[in-house]
Amino acid sequence: LESSKIVGKPLKDLKLTKSICVGAVFRGNDLIIPQGDTIIEVNDIIVVFSDNYSIKKLESILSIRMDLV
């Protein structure tokens, strides 16, 4: 989603805990094995691995912002 906190930022800037790992990014027909400088774009599909204790943090990171116009 366009207003997600992760769109347009390099993964290294997301301050993910060690228990959260972005394993793959699907962009159109391309499969990207992400690195720290990978930038998530609108419509990307991401594969994320996490332990049970980090689910709330992950939900917060992936959530959308409610931008007021």
PDB file of C-alpha atoms in Angstrom, residues 2-69:
ATOM      1  CA  GLU A   2       1.236   3.449  -0.860  1.00  0.00           C
ATOM      2  CA  SER A   3       1.000   4.722   2.702  1.00  0.00           C
ATOM      3  CA  SER A   4       2.763   1.782   4.340  1.00  0.00           C
ATOM      4  CA  LYS A   5       5.731   2.779   6.488  1.00  0.00           C
ATOM      5  CA  ILE A   6       8.030   0.484   4.517  1.00  0.00           C
ATOM      6  CA  VAL A   7       7.373   1.772   0.990  1.00  0.00           C
ATOM      7  CA  GLY A   8      10.200   3.829  -0.456  1.00  0.00           C
ATOM      8  CA  LYS A   9      12.705   3.025   2.283  1.00  0.00           C
ATOM      9  CA  PRO A  10      15.749   0.765   2.188  1.00  0.00           C
ATOM     10  CA  LEU A  11      15.326  -2.311   4.383  1.00  0.00           C
ATOM     11  CA  LYS A  12      18.347  -1.276   6.450  1.00  0.00           C
ATOM     12  CA  ASP A  13      16.438   1.845   7.579  1.00  0.00           C
ATOM     13  CA  LEU A  14      13.433  -0.103   8.907  1.00  0.00           C
ATOM     14  CA  LYS A  15      15.189  -1.029  12.151  1.00  0.00           C
ATOM     15  CA  LEU A  16      13.997  -4.629  12.021  1.00  0.00           C
ATOM     16  CA  THR A  17      14.855  -6.764  15.015  1.00  0.00           C
ATOM     17  CA  LYS A  18      17.100  -9.786  14.463  1.00  0.00           C
ATOM     18  CA  SER A  19      14.038 -12.009  14.751  1.00  0.00           C
ATOM     19  CA  ILE A  20      12.428 -10.444  11.644  1.00  0.00           C
ATOM     20  CA  CYS A  21      13.868 -11.328   8.253  1.00  0.00           C
ATOM     21  CA  VAL A  22      12.641 -10.249   4.814  1.00  0.00           C
ATOM     22  CA  GLY A  23      13.412 -13.338   2.767  1.00  0.00           C
ATOM     23  CA  ALA A  24      12.131 -12.388  -0.677  1.00  0.00           C
ATOM     24  CA  VAL A  25      10.469  -9.620  -2.628  1.00  0.00           C
ATOM     25  CA  PHE A  26       8.274 -10.362  -5.630  1.00  0.00           C
ATOM     26  CA  ARG A  27       8.060  -7.387  -7.974  1.00  0.00           C
ATOM     27  CA  GLY A  28       5.964  -8.140 -11.018  1.00  0.00           C
ATOM     28  CA  ASN A  29       7.536 -11.224 -12.562  1.00  0.00           C
ATOM     29  CA  ASP A  30      10.843 -10.726 -10.741  1.00  0.00           C
ATOM     30  CA  LEU A  31      12.052 -12.432  -7.585  1.00  0.00           C
ATOM     31  CA  ILE A  32      14.447 -10.313  -5.539  1.00  0.00           C
ATOM     32  CA  ILE A  33      16.578 -11.692  -2.725  1.00  0.00           C
ATOM     33  CA  PRO A  34      16.663  -8.526  -0.628  1.00  0.00           C
ATOM     34  CA  GLN A  35      19.670  -6.857   0.897  1.00  0.00           C
ATOM     35  CA  GLY A  36      19.936  -3.820   3.128  1.00  0.00           C
ATOM     36  CA  ASP A  37      19.730  -1.398   0.231  1.00  0.00           C
ATOM     37  CA  THR A  38      16.617  -3.031  -1.280  1.00  0.00           C
ATOM     38  CA  ILE A  39      13.749  -0.537  -1.413  1.00  0.00           C
ATOM     39  CA  ILE A  40      10.188  -1.817  -1.093  1.00  0.00           C
ATOM     40  CA  GLU A  41       7.884  -0.434  -3.766  1.00  0.00           C
ATOM     41  CA  VAL A  42       4.106  -0.177  -4.022  1.00  0.00           C
ATOM     42  CA  ASN A  43       2.593  -3.527  -5.117  1.00  0.00           C
ATOM     43  CA  ASP A  44       5.629  -5.554  -4.021  1.00  0.00           C
ATOM     44  CA  ILE A  45       4.843  -8.850  -2.356  1.00  0.00           C
ATOM     45  CA  ILE A  46       7.221  -9.589   0.486  1.00  0.00           C
ATOM     46  CA  VAL A  47       8.007 -12.839   2.271  1.00  0.00           C
ATOM     47  CA  VAL A  48       8.848 -12.263   5.920  1.00  0.00           C
ATOM     48  CA  PHE A  49      10.097 -14.702   8.554  1.00  0.00           C
ATOM     49  CA  SER A  50       9.588 -13.940  12.224  1.00  0.00           C
ATOM     50  CA  ASP A  51       9.336 -15.598  15.585  1.00  0.00           C
ATOM     51  CA  ASN A  52       6.066 -15.441  17.523  1.00  0.00           C
ATOM     52  CA  TYR A  53       7.354 -12.737  19.854  1.00  0.00           C
ATOM     53  CA  SER A  54       7.968 -10.268  17.040  1.00  0.00           C
ATOM     54  CA  ILE A  55       4.560 -10.472  15.354  1.00  0.00           C
ATOM     55  CA  LYS A  56       3.245  -7.258  16.951  1.00  0.00           C
ATOM     56  CA  LYS A  57       6.382  -5.344  15.910  1.00  0.00           C
ATOM     57  CA  LEU A  58       6.052  -6.763  12.403  1.00  0.00           C
ATOM     58  CA  GLU A  59       2.390  -5.732  12.220  1.00  0.00           C
ATOM     59  CA  SER A  60       3.353  -2.216  13.270  1.00  0.00           C
ATOM     60  CA  ILE A  61       6.098  -2.002  10.647  1.00  0.00           C
ATOM     61  CA  LEU A  62       3.832  -3.253   7.867  1.00  0.00           C
ATOM     62  CA  SER A  63       0.783  -1.187   8.801  1.00  0.00           C
ATOM     63  CA  ILE A  64      -0.448   1.716   6.736  1.00  0.00           C
ATOM     64  CA  ARG A  65      -0.488   5.346   7.783  1.00  0.00           C
ATOM     65  CA  MET A  66      -3.734   7.242   7.756  1.00  0.00           C
ATOM     66  CA  ASP A  67      -2.758  10.427   5.939  1.00  0.00           C
ATOM     67  CA  LEU A  68      -5.184  13.281   6.358  1.00  0.00           C
ATOM     68  CA  VAL A  69      -5.796  15.495   3.371  1.00  0.00           C
TER      69      VAL A  69
END
